Amino acid sequence: MASTRCAACKYLRRRCPSDCIFSLYFPSNNPQRFAYVHKIFGASNIGKMLQDLPLHRRADAADSLYYEAHCRIKDPVYGCVGIINILLQEIYNVQCQIAKIQAEIAFLGTHAQSDQTQYQQLQIAPNLDPNFLSEQKGLSNSFDDSSTWFF
Amino acid sequence: MKNQESRSSSCAACKALKRRCTPNCQFAPYFRSDETKKFAKVHKVFGASNVSKILNEVAEEQREDAVNSLVYEAELRLRDPIYGCIGAIASLENKMVELEHDLMLARARLAFCVNQPSSFLNEHGNMAPCVYDIPVASGMVEAFNQNSFSFDQFSHLPFI
């Protein structure tokens, strides 16, 4: 006669009642799933947690408990919190990269506006020394040939 | 007086478990007598004996970190009985996807601006609004404002 016990009742070596709270979420074909959650949380805590939830949320809860237990077994010191730490650090790194690029865009924008302002000044005062611009700080790198700028 | 002294030196775990707190109590270094709520959380989610087993598996110098991470995980589980820590991981991963998209947009924008400096200025020679025109929906603006993404829930993370 084939056993119809769920993984939890098999592990706990007991009869699996028809209303067993574990049977839907810990099927007999995946004994590791229950073994992990039992090791970290304990069967009675799992039972209480599932009992406190509405029926339609229990599957998600069982999955998340299994995932947490799995993380804790892999990393007994930090468990899931280790993953959270890594993600927070990665988020911080990407935010810094975005901020740096934003600063570069702003700097280029300021440079472009400053160049435009000086160009307008030269249009107002056409007798100004053509070398005026190239003498300005940083502008000598902006133009390949400052003389052609005015013609 | 002697009873009061022994009661006041019991750690939070032994108080909760109503047992005598021995000098080599495993929990005493990590659950001071005034930290009853801290122990209550881990006890409710993991159970004292499971916490004890986990601590036994870990080297002594790492036990404080292990306790703190268990407390944090228990808090998240009590706050969100369905998803616990996994909910926090999922929301952080979503944020990461959003930010990576924003980073890609920013890089493209920078490349465009470097190649076409005139794009900064409009026909009047004033700064064109598109330089700072970062779609709010992309999340980039919010990326700079930490308050909009609730980092508060991670503020008391013990390891940051």
PDB file of C-alpha atoms in Angstrom:
ATOM      1  CA  MET A   1       0.000   0.000   0.000  1.00  0.00           C
ATOM      2  CA  ALA A   2       1.541   3.294  -1.119  1.00  0.00           C
ATOM      3  CA  SER A   3       2.217   5.833   1.605  1.00  0.00           C
ATOM      4  CA  THR A   4       0.047   8.948   1.399  1.00  0.00           C
ATOM      5  CA  ARG A   5       1.843  10.764   4.162  1.00  0.00           C
ATOM      6  CA  CYS A   6       3.206  14.241   3.445  1.00  0.00           C
ATOM      7  CA  ALA A   7       6.936  14.948   3.821  1.00  0.00           C
ATOM      8  CA  ALA A   8       6.352  16.505   7.253  1.00  0.00           C
ATOM      9  CA  CYS A   9       4.515  13.540   8.706  1.00  0.00           C
ATOM     10  CA  LYS A  10       7.029  11.130   7.180  1.00  0.00           C
ATOM     11  CA  TYR A  11       9.865  13.118   8.766  1.00  0.00           C
ATOM     12  CA  LEU A  12       8.071  13.331  12.115  1.00  0.00           C
ATOM     13  CA  ARG A  13       7.097   9.664  11.845  1.00  0.00           C
ATOM     14  CA  ARG A  14       3.450  10.166  12.490  1.00  0.00           C
ATOM     15  CA  ARG A  15       0.163   9.496  10.830  1.00  0.00           C
ATOM     16  CA  CYS A  16      -0.792  12.113   8.271  1.00  0.00           C
ATOM     17  CA  PRO A  17      -4.371  13.211   9.000  1.00  0.00           C
ATOM     18  CA  SER A  18      -6.708  14.240   6.191  1.00  0.00           C
ATOM     19  CA  ASP A  19      -6.580  17.870   7.404  1.00  0.00           C
ATOM     20  CA  CYS A  20      -2.796  17.948   7.879  1.00  0.00           C
ATOM     21  CA  ILE A  21      -1.712  21.576   7.602  1.00  0.00           C
ATOM     22  CA  PHE A  22       1.597  20.616   6.008  1.00  0.00           C
ATOM     23  CA  SER A  23       0.421  18.230   3.321  1.00  0.00           C
ATOM     24  CA  LEU A  24      -0.400  20.827   0.644  1.00  0.00           C
ATOM     25  CA  TYR A  25       2.931  22.634   1.007  1.00  0.00           C
ATOM     26  CA  PHE A  26       5.352  19.841   1.833  1.00  0.00           C
ATOM     27  CA  PRO A  27       4.613  17.013  -0.590  1.00  0.00           C
ATOM     28  CA  SER A  28       6.219  13.623  -0.034  1.00  0.00           C
ATOM     29  CA  ASN A  29       8.273  13.885  -3.236  1.00  0.00           C
ATOM     30  CA  ASN A  30      10.384  16.731  -1.765  1.00  0.00           C
ATOM     31  CA  PRO A  31      11.607  15.659   1.677  1.00  0.00           C
ATOM     32  CA  GLN A  32      14.411  18.236   1.689  1.00  0.00           C
ATOM     33  CA  ARG A  33      11.936  21.089   1.684  1.00  0.00           C
ATOM     34  CA  PHE A  34      10.445  20.120   5.009  1.00  0.00           C
ATOM     35  CA  ALA A  35      13.785  19.039   6.469  1.00  0.00           C
ATOM     36  CA  TYR A  36      15.193  22.533   5.883  1.00  0.00           C
ATOM     37  CA  VAL A  37      12.279  24.470   7.382  1.00  0.00           C
ATOM     38  CA  HIS A  38      12.079  22.089  10.322  1.00  0.00           C
ATOM     39  CA  LYS A  39      15.790  22.506  11.043  1.00  0.00           C
ATOM     40  CA  ILE A  40      15.560  26.310  11.180  1.00  0.00           C
ATOM     41  CA  PHE A  41      12.034  27.084  12.338  1.00  0.00           C
ATOM     42  CA  GLY A  42      10.725  23.872  13.833  1.00  0.00           C
ATOM     43  CA  ALA A  43       7.584  22.016  12.784  1.00  0.00           C
ATOM     44  CA  SER A  44       5.352  23.507  15.448  1.00  0.00           C
ATOM     45  CA  ASN A  45       6.378  27.090  14.603  1.00  0.00           C
ATOM     46  CA  ILE A  46       5.750  26.410  10.916  1.00  0.00           C
ATOM     47  CA  GLY A  47       2.358  24.946  11.766  1.00  0.00           C
ATOM     48  CA  LYS A  48       1.446  27.994  13.875  1.00  0.00           C
ATOM     49  CA  MET A  49       2.593  30.427  11.193  1.00  0.00           C
ATOM     50  CA  LEU A  50       0.602  28.682   8.488  1.00  0.00           C
ATOM     51  CA  GLN A  51      -2.424  28.367  10.742  1.00  0.00           C
ATOM     52  CA  ASP A  52      -2.455  32.128  11.338  1.00  0.00           C
ATOM     53  CA  LEU A  53      -2.629  32.869   7.629  1.00  0.00           C
ATOM     54  CA  PRO A  54      -5.612  32.765   5.275  1.00  0.00           C
ATOM     55  CA  LEU A  55      -5.694  29.677   3.077  1.00  0.00           C
ATOM     56  CA  HIS A  56      -4.812  31.452  -0.149  1.00  0.00           C
ATOM     57  CA  ARG A  57      -1.578  32.934   1.319  1.00  0.00           C
ATOM     58  CA  ARG A  58      -0.165  29.778   2.855  1.00  0.00           C
ATOM     59  CA  ALA A  59       1.574  28.510  -0.269  1.00  0.00           C
ATOM     60  CA  ASP A  60       3.567  31.748  -0.624  1.00  0.00           C
ATOM     61  CA  ALA A  61       4.403  31.684   3.068  1.00  0.00           C
ATOM     62  CA  ALA A  62       5.630  28.074   2.838  1.00  0.00           C
ATOM     63  CA  ASP A  63       7.782  28.972  -0.176  1.00  0.00           C
ATOM     64  CA  SER A  64       9.320  31.986   1.547  1.00  0.00           C
ATOM     65  CA  LEU A  65       9.980  30.006   4.723  1.00  0.00           C
ATOM     66  CA  TYR A  66      11.737  27.330   2.666  1.00  0.00           C
ATOM     67  CA  TYR A  67      13.838  29.963   0.918  1.00  0.00           C
ATOM     68  CA  GLU A  68      14.795  31.594   4.212  1.00  0.00           C
ATOM     69  CA  ALA A  69      15.656  28.259   5.757  1.00  0.00           C
ATOM     70  CA  HIS A  70      17.747  27.386   2.717  1.00  0.00           C
ATOM     71  CA  CYS A  71      19.659  30.686   2.993  1.00  0.00           C
ATOM     72  CA  ARG A  72      20.251  30.168   6.712  1.00  0.00           C
ATOM     73  CA  ILE A  73      21.569  26.645   6.199  1.00  0.00           C
ATOM     74  CA  LYS A  74      23.930  27.869   3.465  1.00  0.00           C
ATOM     75  CA  ASP A  75      25.058  30.813   5.608  1.00  0.00           C
ATOM     76  CA  PRO A  76      24.429  30.103   9.313  1.00  0.00           C
ATOM     77  CA  VAL A  77      25.787  33.510  10.387  1.00  0.00           C
ATOM     78  CA  TYR A  78      23.855  35.894   8.135  1.00  0.00           C
ATOM     79  CA  GLY A  79      21.211  33.860   6.277  1.00  0.00           C
ATOM     80  CA  CYS A  80      18.944  36.050   4.135  1.00  0.00           C
ATOM     81  CA  VAL A  81      20.298  39.168   5.772  1.00  0.00           C
ATOM     82  CA  GLY A  82      23.577  38.577   3.939  1.00  0.00           C
ATOM     83  CA  ILE A  83      21.726  38.850   0.621  1.00  0.00           C
ATOM     84  CA  ILE A  84      20.000  42.048   1.783  1.00  0.00           C
ATOM     85  CA  ASN A  85      23.393  43.534   2.686  1.00  0.00           C
ATOM     86  CA  ILE A  86      24.813  42.697  -0.732  1.00  0.00           C
ATOM     87  CA  LEU A  87      21.819  44.221  -2.519  1.00  0.00           C
ATOM     88  CA  LEU A  88      21.990  47.414  -0.448  1.00  0.00           C
ATOM     89  CA  GLN A  89      25.662  47.759  -1.286  1.00  0.00           C
ATOM     90  CA  GLU A  90      25.004  47.215  -4.997  1.00  0.00           C
ATOM     91  CA  ILE A  91      22.195  49.774  -4.954  1.00  0.00           C
ATOM     92  CA  TYR A  92      24.491  52.277  -3.286  1.00  0.00           C
ATOM     93  CA  ASN A  93      27.199  51.635  -5.909  1.00  0.00           C
ATOM     94  CA  VAL A  94      24.819  52.167  -8.827  1.00  0.00           C
ATOM     95  CA  GLN A  95      23.439  55.335  -7.239  1.00  0.00           C
ATOM     96  CA  CYS A  96      26.982  56.669  -6.944  1.00  0.00           C
ATOM     97  CA  GLN A  97      27.624  55.884 -10.610  1.00  0.00           C
ATOM     98  CA  ILE A  98      24.434  57.708 -11.632  1.00  0.00           C
ATOM     99  CA  ALA A  99      25.366  60.696  -9.461  1.00  0.00           C
ATOM    100  CA  LYS A 100      28.818  60.826 -11.058  1.00  0.00           C
ATOM    101  CA  ILE A 101      27.390  60.762 -14.573  1.00  0.00           C
ATOM    102  CA  GLN A 102      24.848  63.416 -13.619  1.00  0.00           C
ATOM    103  CA  ALA A 103      27.666  65.612 -12.340  1.00  0.00           C
ATOM    104  CA  GLU A 104      29.575  65.101 -15.593  1.00  0.00           C
ATOM    105  CA  ILE A 105      26.522  66.071 -17.634  1.00  0.00           C
ATOM    106  CA  ALA A 106      26.038  69.168 -15.472  1.00  0.00           C
ATOM    107  CA  PHE A 107      29.708  70.089 -15.857  1.00  0.00           C
ATOM    108  CA  LEU A 108      29.558  69.727 -19.621  1.00  0.00           C
ATOM    109  CA  GLY A 109      26.401  71.813 -19.634  1.00  0.00           C
ATOM    110  CA  THR A 110      28.053  74.585 -17.634  1.00  0.00           C
ATOM    111  CA  HIS A 111      31.020  74.528 -19.997  1.00  0.00           C
ATOM    112  CA  ALA A 112      28.765  74.729 -23.042  1.00  0.00           C
ATOM    113  CA  GLN A 113      26.885  77.671 -21.572  1.00  0.00           C
ATOM    114  CA  SER A 114      30.103  79.446 -20.648  1.00  0.00           C
ATOM    115  CA  ASP A 115      31.439  78.964 -24.195  1.00  0.00           C
ATOM    116  CA  GLN A 116      28.204  80.306 -25.618  1.00  0.00           C
ATOM    117  CA  THR A 117      28.328  83.374 -23.338  1.00  0.00           C
ATOM    118  CA  GLN A 118      31.874  84.207 -24.412  1.00  0.00           C
ATOM    119  CA  TYR A 119      30.937  83.771 -28.051  1.00  0.00           C
ATOM    120  CA  GLN A 120      28.078  86.228 -27.615  1.00  0.00           C
ATOM    121  CA  GLN A 121      30.427  88.708 -25.906  1.00  0.00           C
ATOM    122  CA  LEU A 122      32.771  88.499 -28.874  1.00  0.00           C
ATOM    123  CA  GLN A 123      29.928  89.190 -31.290  1.00  0.00           C
ATOM    124  CA  ILE A 124      29.176  92.376 -29.330  1.00  0.00           C
ATOM    125  CA  ALA A 125      32.881  93.389 -29.351  1.00  0.00           C
ATOM    126  CA  PRO A 126      34.269  92.160 -32.689  1.00  0.00           C
ATOM    127  CA  ASN A 127      37.595  93.979 -32.271  1.00  0.00           C
ATOM    128  CA  LEU A 128      38.475  91.898 -29.309  1.00  0.00           C
ATOM    129  CA  ASP A 129      41.755  90.013 -29.609  1.00  0.00           C
ATOM    130  CA  PRO A 130      41.008  86.652 -31.302  1.00  0.00           C
ATOM    131  CA  ASN A 131      43.394  85.084 -28.824  1.00  0.00           C
ATOM    132  CA  PHE A 132      41.178  86.254 -26.012  1.00  0.00           C
ATOM    133  CA  LEU A 133      39.287  82.998 -25.897  1.00  0.00           C
ATOM    134  CA  SER A 134      42.334  80.794 -26.104  1.00  0.00           C
ATOM    135  CA  GLU A 135      43.803  82.657 -23.146  1.00  0.00           C
ATOM    136  CA  GLN A 136      40.793  81.811 -21.039  1.00  0.00           C
ATOM    137  CA  LYS A 137      41.252  78.930 -18.679  1.00  0.00           C
ATOM    138  CA  GLY A 138      40.368  75.590 -20.229  1.00  0.00           C
ATOM    139  CA  LEU A 139      39.059  76.979 -23.485  1.00  0.00           C
ATOM    140  CA  SER A 140      42.179  76.257 -25.455  1.00  0.00           C
ATOM    141  CA  ASN A 141      41.141  72.635 -25.370  1.00  0.00           C
ATOM    142  CA  SER A 142      37.640  73.406 -26.583  1.00  0.00           C
ATOM    143  CA  PHE A 143      38.511  74.610 -30.061  1.00  0.00           C
ATOM    144  CA  ASP A 144      40.655  72.987 -32.638  1.00  0.00           C
ATOM    145  CA  ASP A 145      41.287  76.317 -34.336  1.00  0.00           C
ATOM    146  CA  SER A 146      40.144  79.411 -32.459  1.00  0.00           C
ATOM    147  CA  SER A 147      40.547  81.673 -35.499  1.00  0.00           C
ATOM    148  CA  THR A 148      37.997  79.863 -37.583  1.00  0.00           C
ATOM    149  CA  TRP A 149      35.430  80.242 -34.790  1.00  0.00           C
ATOM    150  CA  PHE A 150      34.781  83.861 -35.761  1.00  0.00           C
ATOM    151  CA  PHE A 151      34.356  83.482 -39.504  1.00  0.00           C
TER     152      PHE A 151
ATOM    153  CA  MET B   1      17.805  39.955  48.441  1.00  0.00           C
ATOM    154  CA  LYS B   2      19.715  36.954  47.101  1.00  0.00           C
ATOM    155  CA  ASN B   3      16.681  35.954  45.020  1.00  0.00           C
ATOM    156  CA  GLN B   4      16.405  39.466  43.631  1.00  0.00           C
ATOM    157  CA  GLU B   5      20.079  39.422  42.688  1.00  0.00           C
ATOM    158  CA  SER B   6      19.765  36.082  40.890  1.00  0.00           C
ATOM    159  CA  ARG B   7      16.563  37.281  39.133  1.00  0.00           C
ATOM    160  CA  SER B   8      18.145  40.535  38.018  1.00  0.00           C
ATOM    161  CA  SER B   9      21.161  38.708  36.557  1.00  0.00           C
ATOM    162  CA  SER B  10      19.027  36.334  34.480  1.00  0.00           C
ATOM    163  CA  CYS B  11      19.337  36.951  30.769  1.00  0.00           C
ATOM    164  CA  ALA B  12      16.235  37.754  28.750  1.00  0.00           C
ATOM    165  CA  ALA B  13      16.120  34.202  27.393  1.00  0.00           C
ATOM    166  CA  CYS B  14      16.141  32.539  30.787  1.00  0.00           C
ATOM    167  CA  LYS B  15      13.561  35.022  32.046  1.00  0.00           C
ATOM    168  CA  ALA B  16      11.280  34.163  29.139  1.00  0.00           C
ATOM    169  CA  LEU B  17      11.895  30.444  29.521  1.00  0.00           C
ATOM    170  CA  LYS B  18      11.480  30.707  33.286  1.00  0.00           C
ATOM    171  CA  ARG B  19      14.642  28.886  34.113  1.00  0.00           C
ATOM    172  CA  ARG B  20      17.733  29.581  36.117  1.00  0.00           C
ATOM    173  CA  CYS B  21      20.352  31.477  34.204  1.00  0.00           C
ATOM    174  CA  THR B  22      23.643  29.666  34.642  1.00  0.00           C
ATOM    175  CA  PRO B  23      27.052  31.396  34.458  1.00  0.00           C
ATOM    176  CA  ASN B  24      27.761  29.708  31.119  1.00  0.00           C
ATOM    177  CA  CYS B  25      24.287  30.351  29.674  1.00  0.00           C
ATOM    178  CA  GLN B  26      24.587  30.363  25.890  1.00  0.00           C
ATOM    179  CA  PHE B  27      22.129  33.198  25.430  1.00  0.00           C
ATOM    180  CA  ALA B  28      23.345  35.536  28.167  1.00  0.00           C
ATOM    181  CA  PRO B  29      26.025  37.351  26.093  1.00  0.00           C
ATOM    182  CA  TYR B  30      23.495  38.193  23.382  1.00  0.00           C
ATOM    183  CA  PHE B  31      20.210  38.785  25.210  1.00  0.00           C
ATOM    184  CA  ARG B  32      20.732  41.104  28.154  1.00  0.00           C
ATOM    185  CA  SER B  33      18.134  40.989  30.900  1.00  0.00           C
ATOM    186  CA  ASP B  34      16.495  44.182  29.612  1.00  0.00           C
ATOM    187  CA  GLU B  35      16.214  42.843  26.047  1.00  0.00           C
ATOM    188  CA  THR B  36      13.096  40.756  26.560  1.00  0.00           C
ATOM    189  CA  LYS B  37      11.430  41.879  23.325  1.00  0.00           C
ATOM    190  CA  LYS B  38      14.521  40.987  21.320  1.00  0.00           C
ATOM    191  CA  PHE B  39      14.459  37.445  22.602  1.00  0.00           C
ATOM    192  CA  ALA B  40      10.689  37.185  22.313  1.00  0.00           C
ATOM    193  CA  LYS B  41      10.920  37.858  18.571  1.00  0.00           C
ATOM    194  CA  VAL B  42      13.471  35.144  17.824  1.00  0.00           C
ATOM    195  CA  HIS B  43      11.744  32.731  20.157  1.00  0.00           C
ATOM    196  CA  LYS B  44       8.410  33.251  18.441  1.00  0.00           C
ATOM    197  CA  VAL B  45       9.796  32.703  14.945  1.00  0.00           C
ATOM    198  CA  PHE B  46      12.639  30.243  15.405  1.00  0.00           C
ATOM    199  CA  GLY B  47      12.225  28.820  18.887  1.00  0.00           C
ATOM    200  CA  ALA B  48      14.894  28.878  21.594  1.00  0.00           C
ATOM    201  CA  SER B  49      16.219  25.402  20.871  1.00  0.00           C
ATOM    202  CA  ASN B  50      16.670  26.128  17.150  1.00  0.00           C
ATOM    203  CA  VAL B  51      18.487  29.364  17.963  1.00  0.00           C
ATOM    204  CA  SER B  52      20.715  27.419  20.320  1.00  0.00           C
ATOM    205  CA  LYS B  53      21.492  24.841  17.609  1.00  0.00           C
ATOM    206  CA  ILE B  54      22.309  27.574  15.103  1.00  0.00           C
ATOM    207  CA  LEU B  55      24.635  29.287  17.590  1.00  0.00           C
ATOM    208  CA  ASN B  56      26.377  25.996  18.284  1.00  0.00           C
ATOM    209  CA  GLU B  57      27.156  25.619  14.587  1.00  0.00           C
ATOM    210  CA  VAL B  58      28.764  29.018  14.389  1.00  0.00           C
ATOM    211  CA  ALA B  59      32.223  30.069  15.608  1.00  0.00           C
ATOM    212  CA  GLU B  60      32.110  32.054  18.857  1.00  0.00           C
ATOM    213  CA  GLU B  61      33.393  35.272  17.324  1.00  0.00           C
ATOM    214  CA  GLN B  62      30.542  35.199  14.807  1.00  0.00           C
ATOM    215  CA  ARG B  63      27.734  34.456  17.233  1.00  0.00           C
ATOM    216  CA  GLU B  64      26.846  38.060  17.888  1.00  0.00           C
ATOM    217  CA  ASP B  65      26.392  38.667  14.170  1.00  0.00           C
ATOM    218  CA  ALA B  66      24.352  35.476  13.895  1.00  0.00           C
ATOM    219  CA  VAL B  67      22.062  36.590  16.747  1.00  0.00           C
ATOM    220  CA  ASN B  68      21.621  40.038  15.238  1.00  0.00           C
ATOM    221  CA  SER B  69      20.744  38.603  11.841  1.00  0.00           C
ATOM    222  CA  LEU B  70      18.270  36.181  13.441  1.00  0.00           C
ATOM    223  CA  VAL B  71      16.645  39.056  15.319  1.00  0.00           C
ATOM    224  CA  TYR B  72      16.392  41.073  12.120  1.00  0.00           C
ATOM    225  CA  GLU B  73      14.951  38.129  10.184  1.00  0.00           C
ATOM    226  CA  ALA B  74      12.454  37.458  12.966  1.00  0.00           C
ATOM    227  CA  GLU B  75      11.382  41.122  12.924  1.00  0.00           C
ATOM    228  CA  LEU B  76      10.785  41.032   9.195  1.00  0.00           C
ATOM    229  CA  ARG B  77       8.856  37.792   9.474  1.00  0.00           C
ATOM    230  CA  LEU B  78       6.644  39.168  12.243  1.00  0.00           C
ATOM    231  CA  ARG B  79       6.065  42.332  10.218  1.00  0.00           C
ATOM    232  CA  ASP B  80       5.275  40.357   7.056  1.00  0.00           C
ATOM    233  CA  PRO B  81       4.127  36.845   7.994  1.00  0.00           C
ATOM    234  CA  ILE B  82       3.758  35.802   4.360  1.00  0.00           C
ATOM    235  CA  TYR B  83       7.043  36.876   2.791  1.00  0.00           C
ATOM    236  CA  GLY B  84       9.350  37.885   5.663  1.00  0.00           C
ATOM    237  CA  CYS B  85      12.872  38.657   4.440  1.00  0.00           C
ATOM    238  CA  ILE B  86      12.008  37.513   0.944  1.00  0.00           C
ATOM    239  CA  GLY B  87       9.677  40.495   0.528  1.00  0.00           C
ATOM    240  CA  ALA B  88      12.534  42.837   1.383  1.00  0.00           C
ATOM    241  CA  ILE B  89      14.871  41.037  -1.048  1.00  0.00           C
ATOM    242  CA  ALA B  90      12.257  41.241  -3.816  1.00  0.00           C
ATOM    243  CA  SER B  91      11.744  44.979  -3.336  1.00  0.00           C
ATOM    244  CA  LEU B  92      15.506  45.587  -3.323  1.00  0.00           C
ATOM    245  CA  GLU B  93      15.912  43.560  -6.514  1.00  0.00           C
ATOM    246  CA  ASN B  94      13.163  45.600  -8.168  1.00  0.00           C
ATOM    247  CA  LYS B  95      14.923  48.777  -7.121  1.00  0.00           C
ATOM    248  CA  MET B  96      18.165  47.446  -8.565  1.00  0.00           C
ATOM    249  CA  VAL B  97      16.533  46.767 -11.943  1.00  0.00           C
ATOM    250  CA  GLU B  98      15.117  50.293 -11.944  1.00  0.00           C
ATOM    251  CA  LEU B  99      18.463  51.851 -11.110  1.00  0.00           C
ATOM    252  CA  GLU B 100      20.325  49.827 -13.724  1.00  0.00           C
ATOM    253  CA  HIS B 101      17.870  51.100 -16.297  1.00  0.00           C
ATOM    254  CA  ASP B 102      18.457  54.656 -15.062  1.00  0.00           C
ATOM    255  CA  LEU B 103      22.207  54.109 -15.273  1.00  0.00           C
ATOM    256  CA  MET B 104      21.897  52.966 -18.867  1.00  0.00           C
ATOM    257  CA  LEU B 105      19.859  56.073 -19.704  1.00  0.00           C
ATOM    258  CA  ALA B 106      22.364  58.311 -17.952  1.00  0.00           C
ATOM    259  CA  ARG B 107      25.284  56.783 -19.849  1.00  0.00           C
ATOM    260  CA  ALA B 108      23.456  57.203 -23.142  1.00  0.00           C
ATOM    261  CA  ARG B 109      22.672  60.800 -22.264  1.00  0.00           C
ATOM    262  CA  LEU B 110      26.276  61.509 -21.355  1.00  0.00           C
ATOM    263  CA  ALA B 111      27.526  59.946 -24.585  1.00  0.00           C
ATOM    264  CA  PHE B 112      25.078  62.061 -26.566  1.00  0.00           C
ATOM    265  CA  CYS B 113      26.082  65.245 -24.746  1.00  0.00           C
ATOM    266  CA  VAL B 114      29.782  64.592 -25.240  1.00  0.00           C
ATOM    267  CA  ASN B 115      29.309  64.064 -28.966  1.00  0.00           C
ATOM    268  CA  GLN B 116      26.908  66.958 -29.471  1.00  0.00           C
ATOM    269  CA  PRO B 117      27.730  69.793 -27.082  1.00  0.00           C
ATOM    270  CA  SER B 118      25.244  72.087 -28.818  1.00  0.00           C
ATOM    271  CA  SER B 119      22.482  69.891 -27.545  1.00  0.00           C
ATOM    272  CA  PHE B 120      22.927  71.632 -24.179  1.00  0.00           C
ATOM    273  CA  LEU B 121      21.724  74.970 -25.528  1.00  0.00           C
ATOM    274  CA  ASN B 122      18.484  76.051 -27.117  1.00  0.00           C
ATOM    275  CA  GLU B 123      18.152  78.558 -29.966  1.00  0.00           C
ATOM    276  CA  HIS B 124      18.553  81.465 -27.546  1.00  0.00           C
ATOM    277  CA  GLY B 125      21.809  80.152 -26.228  1.00  0.00           C
ATOM    278  CA  ASN B 126      20.237  79.247 -22.901  1.00  0.00           C
ATOM    279  CA  MET B 127      20.524  75.921 -21.163  1.00  0.00           C
ATOM    280  CA  ALA B 128      18.056  73.574 -22.824  1.00  0.00           C
ATOM    281  CA  PRO B 129      15.664  71.946 -20.379  1.00  0.00           C
ATOM    282  CA  CYS B 130      16.379  68.465 -21.764  1.00  0.00           C
ATOM    283  CA  VAL B 131      19.787  68.444 -20.068  1.00  0.00           C
ATOM    284  CA  TYR B 132      18.037  67.945 -16.775  1.00  0.00           C
ATOM    285  CA  ASP B 133      14.973  66.362 -18.238  1.00  0.00           C
ATOM    286  CA  ILE B 134      15.195  63.079 -16.476  1.00  0.00           C
ATOM    287  CA  PRO B 135      11.875  61.285 -16.532  1.00  0.00           C
ATOM    288  CA  VAL B 136      10.689  60.952 -12.977  1.00  0.00           C
ATOM    289  CA  ALA B 137       8.994  57.700 -13.863  1.00  0.00           C
ATOM    290  CA  SER B 138      12.345  56.146 -14.660  1.00  0.00           C
ATOM    291  CA  GLY B 139      13.215  56.392 -11.003  1.00  0.00           C
ATOM    292  CA  MET B 140      16.392  58.419 -11.522  1.00  0.00           C
ATOM    293  CA  VAL B 141      15.205  61.431  -9.567  1.00  0.00           C
ATOM    294  CA  GLU B 142      14.008  59.221  -6.805  1.00  0.00           C
ATOM    295  CA  ALA B 143      17.333  57.428  -6.820  1.00  0.00           C
ATOM    296  CA  PHE B 144      18.903  60.574  -5.377  1.00  0.00           C
ATOM    297  CA  ASN B 145      16.267  61.041  -2.783  1.00  0.00           C
ATOM    298  CA  GLN B 146      16.730  58.243  -0.348  1.00  0.00           C
ATOM    299  CA  ASN B 147      13.597  59.191   1.490  1.00  0.00           C
ATOM    300  CA  SER B 148      11.404  58.228  -1.426  1.00  0.00           C
ATOM    301  CA  PHE B 149      12.677  54.643  -1.378  1.00  0.00           C
ATOM    302  CA  SER B 150      12.176  53.412   2.088  1.00  0.00           C
ATOM    303  CA  PHE B 151      15.691  52.701   3.242  1.00  0.00           C
ATOM    304  CA  ASP B 152      14.332  53.287   6.750  1.00  0.00           C
ATOM    305  CA  GLN B 153      13.385  49.644   7.036  1.00  0.00           C
ATOM    306  CA  PHE B 154      17.083  48.784   6.647  1.00  0.00           C
ATOM    307  CA  SER B 155      18.400  51.566   8.843  1.00  0.00           C
ATOM    308  CA  HIS B 156      18.897  49.375  11.872  1.00  0.00           C
ATOM    309  CA  LEU B 157      20.462  46.566   9.890  1.00  0.00           C
ATOM    310  CA  PRO B 158      23.264  45.541  12.200  1.00  0.00           C
ATOM    311  CA  PHE B 159      25.972  45.106   9.599  1.00  0.00           C
ATOM    312  CA  ILE B 160      25.859  48.277   7.508  1.00  0.00           C
TER     313      ILE B 160
END
